[in-house]
Amino acid sequence: MTSARRRYRWVLSFSLSVLLLLPVFVAAAPLAERQVLENGLTLLVRSSRALPIVTITVTVQAGSLWEPEERAGLANLTALLLTRSTTTRTAAQIDEAVDFIGASLSSSADRDLSELHLTMLRKDIPKGLELLADVLLHPTFEQGEIARKVQELRAALRKRQEDPGEVAQEVFDGLVFGGHPYGRPLEGSEATLTTITRDDIVGFHRNHYTPERTFITVVGDVGRGEITDQIRALLGSWPKGKGAVARATAPTPLQEKIIVKKVDRSVAQANIVLGHQGIRRDNPDFYALTVMNYILGGGGFSSRLVERIREQKGWAYDVNSQFSPGLERGSFQVALQTKNESAGPAVQEVVRELKRIREQGVTDQELVDAKAHLTGSFPLRLDTNAKLAGLISAVEYYKLGLDYADRYRTLIEGVGKEDILRVARTYLRPEGYVLVVVADQAKAALPE
Amino acid sequence: MTQGLAEAQVTARVTESMLENGLKILLLEEHKASVVTVHIWYRVGARNEQPGTTGLSHLLEHMMFKGTSKVGPGQFSRTIRKNGGRDNAFTSEDYTGYFETFASDRIDLALKLEADRMRNLLLDPKEIEAEKKVVMEERRLRTEDDPVSALREAMGAAAFQAHPYRQPVIGWMTDIERLAREDLARYYDTYYVPNNAVLVAVGDFKSDELLPKIRHHFGPIPRGAQPPSVRAVEPEQRGERRLFLRKEAELPFVFMGYHVPNLKHPDNFALEVLAYILSGGKSARIYKSLVYEKQLALFAGGGYDRESIDPNLFPLYASVMPGKTAEEVEQALTAEIELVKNEPIPDRELQKAKNQIEAGFLFGQDSVFNLARQLAEYEIVADWRAWEAYLPGIRAVTAADLQRVAKAYLTPDHRTVAVLIPEKIKK
């Protein structure tokens, strides 16, 4: 149930889109070997000797859930600034060192966590690890670099307004989650960005970037013993934090009513997002919802929404539904784009499909096909080192267990038709949702 | 410094064969996981289209999922998915590609389905009309409502005058609207023949067991007439072209494209290294200067359309920061080009670019999909063995080569500059 807003057949006009895909993971072995160092830092290592390359992901409990509302953007800004100067290196020196070995090093924040990613050749591991430890432990958050990044983020926020899909998503999140971190852009806003001080950033880093709140995932051409020794040498003396830190908890539930927000733009296509709050990742109904959502709108050309709105009506290039579960309740949403004139009818079809699956559930054939795809395609989620690292990190972060690949099949196989009906009735709310339509409203003529 | 790492080139493990009907087959065993990807690419793309029927290759690609005499509309993808697989397709200026990826025991299914639709496509008029609407939505999504993409399209249309690379792959909206069944049927009959296709499989299989299966499914398909070749040659550009696009947007954007040779010309290696010097990473010249130091651009970069049947462009681009102007950004981009012409590239910088290319070459082999894509693309635009020449060619590039190719090709007379002028977004 990850986000993949635009799929299907694509035109290659300029550069090749980066593609997803697969090798098989042979189950019955843990996804990685796990070890906790003395200071609480967790290591997860998976050897893969096919190519002389290594991918390392550092995951920190430091997403926007941990930032105060009036400092919205703090987690993101802190993450982005890690690689922009350390006690011994300028930003330009970091960039040059990374590029010289043909590696890539990036940092980013999300709602639930922040991450550093490093990909390099096996022979460059010592150099790469040293850089990684430096930016993780010794960033200096120079005033000039802060100003530069803030300026970039403000420009990026402006540029995003050019994309009607992004505008629709932003308005939708705001209405579904209000002031909760899940409801605002990770970058914060023009207003909050100007109030964030260097002290805020230094404090956020000190309080949240600590070994017991961090784990490191290593996938690639390396043995567990050698990489553990090297990481211990660099990060073993990283001192623990001072104790618990607060974060935002559950978002305020939405009222059971329909909220329609129209945004007027002179665009060729209406961008539509419809939905409401969803579930937490630890909800045991996650697997039944995965199957239900695959049939509804998560299964590409096998889904009911695509069949109805794209294949039968020709109204949209892309229509999909997804749950986005996190540490807290994420959203459930259906997104589609269609020419202004068909916005109204398309929304009606979406609501009709939500009601239909709640009232009638799914057929035996749909259930069998969905389960066959979800279990049969699991290996395709483990294609590259980067994808393996991503899955292992998610498994660790959301406490899914390193035997997840084995259990996933059982969990999906165990879903029955009555489960689908139950979760559809519990988690789909066609009587109370948020509908956002970014369109040329004069042409769209949506019903009130 | 990374020299030696990629010595044992992956191409050494490729086996090549051809069926009697002309279907080219490239097989690469890759046993690290029990997964396989099957690609069938046809040697047809936007470059084969005529004015008035642009978008034909791409619409036909969509129609390949809409039913044969044996497999009903929508059943292709449905069958692949319930077998745990993924499938999709893509169209470019030079080719149209289809693929399926899944556990290696399902490979027969992909072969059966692909052989069927190489031959038996229905092209039901009702399905065509519905799919044209879908493609028009796709165009609205990708181009009409995306100012940067619209600018890129406008630049291509101005940079090429005689060659069909001027045509957008998705087609002009008015052309898509008018495409008819007979256009598609003629196109399908002309280009979807085994002697105009290449089949690439990468993954966990034994080549000597797979080849008979491929022969079983594709062998009975008769060879077709040799499709017509594209004869258009773009004349040398003699003088800068410049265009402006007004569209609702927040920030100006600058695109420039220089006419350059492609991988069939020995200068391609120097141009590839030059692309990395200019835009390979945050320490590369364009990012460092325009984004980091001068703060003129929100993001900036470039590339080199090297893998292309006919000579293509060397594009550079930048998104203008608020408070700065397109002129300032354009001057800064041009200044970086002039600097390369006038001052030799330091050794360390040259070595850095080569290291990036070599590392990227290895990273790119991490997925079976990407390996298949590379093989198929090289085979279509030149010959798959051209891939073997890549690293040796890159390693041989000298600082003097970079200066020479920059002077030869990156001149104002050879470029088209496209500027996005934002019109206020109503809010």
mmCIF file with all atom_site columns, N, CA and C in Angstrom, chain A residues 400-431:
data_model
loop_
_atom_site.group_PDB
_atom_site.id
_atom_site.type_symbol
_atom_site.label_atom_id
_atom_site.label_alt_id
_atom_site.label_comp_id
_atom_site.label_asym_id
_atom_site.label_entity_id
_atom_site.label_seq_id
_atom_site.pdbx_PDB_ins_code
_atom_site.Cartn_x
_atom_site.Cartn_y
_atom_site.Cartn_z
_atom_site.occupancy
_atom_site.B_iso_or_equiv
_atom_site.pdbx_formal_charge
_atom_site.auth_seq_id
_atom_site.auth_comp_id
_atom_site.auth_asym_id
_atom_site.auth_atom_id
_atom_site.pdbx_PDB_model_num
ATOM 1  N N  . LEU A 1 400 ? 7.671   -5.542  12.528 1.00 0.00 ? 400 LEU A N  1
ATOM 2  C CA . LEU A 1 400 ? 6.945   -6.601  11.831 1.00 0.00 ? 400 LEU A CA 1
ATOM 3  C C  . LEU A 1 400 ? 7.622   -7.960  11.993 1.00 0.00 ? 400 LEU A C  1
ATOM 4  N N  . GLY A 1 401 ? 8.857   -7.961  12.469 1.00 0.00 ? 401 GLY A N  1
ATOM 5  C CA . GLY A 1 401 ? 9.559   -9.237  12.658 1.00 0.00 ? 401 GLY A CA 1
ATOM 6  C C  . GLY A 1 401 ? 10.374  -9.614  11.433 1.00 0.00 ? 401 GLY A C  1
ATOM 7  N N  . LEU A 1 402 ? 11.588  -10.096 11.664 1.00 0.00 ? 402 LEU A N  1
ATOM 8  C CA . LEU A 1 402 ? 12.474  -10.402 10.539 1.00 0.00 ? 402 LEU A CA 1
ATOM 9  C C  . LEU A 1 402 ? 12.053  -11.658 9.776  1.00 0.00 ? 402 LEU A C  1
ATOM 10 N N  . ASP A 1 403 ? 11.025  -12.344 10.299 1.00 0.00 ? 403 ASP A N  1
ATOM 11 C CA . ASP A 1 403 ? 10.458  -13.469 9.552  1.00 0.00 ? 403 ASP A CA 1
ATOM 12 C C  . ASP A 1 403 ? 9.255   -13.003 8.710  1.00 0.00 ? 403 ASP A C  1
ATOM 13 N N  . TYR A 1 404 ? 9.182   -11.708 8.465  1.00 0.00 ? 404 TYR A N  1
ATOM 14 C CA . TYR A 1 404 ? 8.010   -11.115 7.807  1.00 0.00 ? 404 TYR A CA 1
ATOM 15 C C  . TYR A 1 404 ? 7.708   -11.751 6.448  1.00 0.00 ? 404 TYR A C  1
ATOM 16 N N  . ALA A 1 405 ? 8.763   -12.027 5.690  1.00 0.00 ? 405 ALA A N  1
ATOM 17 C CA . ALA A 1 405 ? 8.538   -12.577 4.347  1.00 0.00 ? 405 ALA A CA 1
ATOM 18 C C  . ALA A 1 405 ? 7.771   -13.889 4.422  1.00 0.00 ? 405 ALA A C  1
ATOM 19 N N  . ASP A 1 406 ? 8.059   -14.687 5.454  1.00 0.00 ? 406 ASP A N  1
ATOM 20 C CA . ASP A 1 406 ? 7.341   -15.955 5.620  1.00 0.00 ? 406 ASP A CA 1
ATOM 21 C C  . ASP A 1 406 ? 5.921   -15.726 6.110  1.00 0.00 ? 406 ASP A C  1
ATOM 22 N N  . ARG A 1 407 ? 5.788   -14.835 7.085  1.00 0.00 ? 407 ARG A N  1
ATOM 23 C CA . ARG A 1 407 ? 4.472   -14.632 7.693  1.00 0.00 ? 407 ARG A CA 1
ATOM 24 C C  . ARG A 1 407 ? 3.508   -13.932 6.752  1.00 0.00 ? 407 ARG A C  1
ATOM 25 N N  . TYR A 1 408 ? 4.058   -13.096 5.855  1.00 0.00 ? 408 TYR A N  1
ATOM 26 C CA . TYR A 1 408 ? 3.193   -12.322 4.966  1.00 0.00 ? 408 TYR A CA 1
ATOM 27 C C  . TYR A 1 408 ? 2.246   -13.237 4.187  1.00 0.00 ? 408 TYR A C  1
ATOM 28 N N  . ARG A 1 409 ? 2.782   -14.324 3.646  1.00 0.00 ? 409 ARG A N  1
ATOM 29 C CA . ARG A 1 409 ? 1.962   -15.247 2.869  1.00 0.00 ? 409 ARG A CA 1
ATOM 30 C C  . ARG A 1 409 ? 0.804   -15.785 3.720  1.00 0.00 ? 409 ARG A C  1
ATOM 31 N N  . THR A 1 410 ? 1.130   -16.213 4.934  1.00 0.00 ? 410 THR A N  1
ATOM 32 C CA . THR A 1 410 ? 0.097   -16.754 5.826  1.00 0.00 ? 410 THR A CA 1
ATOM 33 C C  . THR A 1 410 ? -0.958  -15.703 6.143  1.00 0.00 ? 410 THR A C  1
ATOM 34 N N  . LEU A 1 411 ? -0.497  -14.498 6.421  1.00 0.00 ? 411 LEU A N  1
ATOM 35 C CA . LEU A 1 411 ? -1.434  -13.427 6.787  1.00 0.00 ? 411 LEU A CA 1
ATOM 36 C C  . LEU A 1 411 ? -2.382  -13.098 5.639  1.00 0.00 ? 411 LEU A C  1
ATOM 37 N N  . ILE A 1 412 ? -1.844  -13.054 4.429  1.00 0.00 ? 412 ILE A N  1
ATOM 38 C CA . ILE A 1 412 ? -2.691  -12.752 3.265  1.00 0.00 ? 412 ILE A CA 1
ATOM 39 C C  . ILE A 1 412 ? -3.603  -13.943 2.955  1.00 0.00 ? 412 ILE A C  1
ATOM 40 N N  . GLU A 1 413 ? -3.038  -15.148 3.009  1.00 0.00 ? 413 GLU A N  1
ATOM 41 C CA . GLU A 1 413 ? -3.848  -16.339 2.718  1.00 0.00 ? 413 GLU A CA 1
ATOM 42 C C  . GLU A 1 413 ? -5.021  -16.477 3.683  1.00 0.00 ? 413 GLU A C  1
ATOM 43 N N  . GLY A 1 414 ? -4.828  -15.975 4.895  1.00 0.00 ? 414 GLY A N  1
ATOM 44 C CA . GLY A 1 414 ? -5.861  -16.127 5.917  1.00 0.00 ? 414 GLY A CA 1
ATOM 45 C C  . GLY A 1 414 ? -7.054  -15.196 5.752  1.00 0.00 ? 414 GLY A C  1
ATOM 46 N N  . VAL A 1 415 ? -7.006  -14.292 4.806  1.00 0.00 ? 415 VAL A N  1
ATOM 47 C CA . VAL A 1 415 ? -8.101  -13.329 4.642  1.00 0.00 ? 415 VAL A CA 1
ATOM 48 C C  . VAL A 1 415 ? -9.269  -14.005 3.905  1.00 0.00 ? 415 VAL A C  1
ATOM 49 N N  . GLY A 1 416 ? -10.463 -13.892 4.493  1.00 0.00 ? 416 GLY A N  1
ATOM 50 C CA . GLY A 1 416 ? -11.645 -14.482 3.859  1.00 0.00 ? 416 GLY A CA 1
ATOM 51 C C  . GLY A 1 416 ? -12.604 -13.413 3.373  1.00 0.00 ? 416 GLY A C  1
ATOM 52 N N  . LYS A 1 417 ? -13.636 -13.866 2.643  1.00 0.00 ? 417 LYS A N  1
ATOM 53 C CA . LYS A 1 417 ? -14.605 -12.907 2.100  1.00 0.00 ? 417 LYS A CA 1
ATOM 54 C C  . LYS A 1 417 ? -15.304 -12.108 3.204  1.00 0.00 ? 417 LYS A C  1
ATOM 55 N N  . GLU A 1 418 ? -15.558 -12.782 4.317  1.00 0.00 ? 418 GLU A N  1
ATOM 56 C CA . GLU A 1 418 ? -16.248 -12.080 5.426  1.00 0.00 ? 418 GLU A CA 1
ATOM 57 C C  . GLU A 1 418 ? -15.334 -11.019 6.046  1.00 0.00 ? 418 GLU A C  1
ATOM 58 N N  . ASP A 1 419 ? -14.008 -11.283 6.025  1.00 0.00 ? 419 ASP A N  1
ATOM 59 C CA . ASP A 1 419 ? -13.066 -10.263 6.519  1.00 0.00 ? 419 ASP A CA 1
ATOM 60 C C  . ASP A 1 419 ? -13.112 -9.019  5.631  1.00 0.00 ? 419 ASP A C  1
ATOM 61 N N  . ILE A 1 420 ? -13.167 -9.266  4.313  1.00 0.00 ? 420 ILE A N  1
ATOM 62 C CA . ILE A 1 420 ? -13.197 -8.149  3.361  1.00 0.00 ? 420 ILE A CA 1
ATOM 63 C C  . ILE A 1 420 ? -14.430 -7.289  3.624  1.00 0.00 ? 420 ILE A C  1
ATOM 64 N N  . LEU A 1 421 ? -15.552 -7.968  3.793  1.00 0.00 ? 421 LEU A N  1
ATOM 65 C CA . LEU A 1 421 ? -16.798 -7.239  4.023  1.00 0.00 ? 421 LEU A CA 1
ATOM 66 C C  . LEU A 1 421 ? -16.711 -6.443  5.331  1.00 0.00 ? 421 LEU A C  1
ATOM 67 N N  . ARG A 1 422 ? -16.180 -7.080  6.351  1.00 0.00 ? 422 ARG A N  1
ATOM 68 C CA . ARG A 1 422 ? -16.070 -6.417  7.664  1.00 0.00 ? 422 ARG A CA 1
ATOM 69 C C  . ARG A 1 422 ? -15.152 -5.179  7.587  1.00 0.00 ? 422 ARG A C  1
ATOM 70 N N  . VAL A 1 423 ? -13.971 -5.337  6.982  1.00 0.00 ? 423 VAL A N  1
ATOM 71 C CA . VAL A 1 423 ? -13.054 -4.185  6.962  1.00 0.00 ? 423 VAL A CA 1
ATOM 72 C C  . VAL A 1 423 ? -13.566 -3.097  6.024  1.00 0.00 ? 423 VAL A C  1
ATOM 73 N N  . ALA A 1 424 ? -14.248 -3.493  4.949  1.00 0.00 ? 424 ALA A N  1
ATOM 74 C CA . ALA A 1 424 ? -14.813 -2.476  4.060  1.00 0.00 ? 424 ALA A CA 1
ATOM 75 C C  . ALA A 1 424 ? -15.847 -1.649  4.828  1.00 0.00 ? 424 ALA A C  1
ATOM 76 N N  . ARG A 1 425 ? -16.665 -2.327  5.626  1.00 0.00 ? 425 ARG A N  1
ATOM 77 C CA . ARG A 1 425 ? -17.703 -1.615  6.381  1.00 0.00 ? 425 ARG A CA 1
ATOM 78 C C  . ARG A 1 425 ? -17.109 -0.791  7.510  1.00 0.00 ? 425 ARG A C  1
ATOM 79 N N  . THR A 1 426 ? -16.001 -1.258  8.059  1.00 0.00 ? 426 THR A N  1
ATOM 80 C CA . THR A 1 426 ? -15.396 -0.529  9.180  1.00 0.00 ? 426 THR A CA 1
ATOM 81 C C  . THR A 1 426 ? -14.591 0.679   8.710  1.00 0.00 ? 426 THR A C  1
ATOM 82 N N  . TYR A 1 427 ? -13.841 0.515   7.607  1.00 0.00 ? 427 TYR A N  1
ATOM 83 C CA . TYR A 1 427 ? -12.842 1.547   7.277  1.00 0.00 ? 427 TYR A CA 1
ATOM 84 C C  . TYR A 1 427 ? -13.164 2.398   6.058  1.00 0.00 ? 427 TYR A C  1
ATOM 85 N N  . LEU A 1 428 ? -14.164 2.042   5.274  1.00 0.00 ? 428 LEU A N  1
ATOM 86 C CA . LEU A 1 428 ? -14.572 2.915   4.166  1.00 0.00 ? 428 LEU A CA 1
ATOM 87 C C  . LEU A 1 428 ? -15.807 3.679   4.606  1.00 0.00 ? 428 LEU A C  1
ATOM 88 N N  . ARG A 1 429 ? -15.806 5.011   4.420  1.00 0.00 ? 429 ARG A N  1
ATOM 89 C CA . ARG A 1 429 ? -16.894 5.843   4.924  1.00 0.00 ? 429 ARG A CA 1
ATOM 90 C C  . ARG A 1 429 ? -17.505 6.676   3.797  1.00 0.00 ? 429 ARG A C  1
ATOM 91 N N  . PRO A 1 430 ? -18.273 6.051   2.914  1.00 0.00 ? 430 PRO A N  1
ATOM 92 C CA . PRO A 1 430 ? -18.851 6.832   1.808  1.00 0.00 ? 430 PRO A CA 1
ATOM 93 C C  . PRO A 1 430 ? -19.872 7.870   2.265  1.00 0.00 ? 430 PRO A C  1
ATOM 94 N N  . GLU A 1 431 ? -20.203 7.860   3.561  1.00 0.00 ? 431 GLU A N  1
ATOM 95 C CA . GLU A 1 431 ? -21.125 8.893   4.055  1.00 0.00 ? 431 GLU A CA 1
ATOM 96 C C  . GLU A 1 431 ? -20.381 10.091  4.637  1.00 0.00 ? 431 GLU A C  1
#
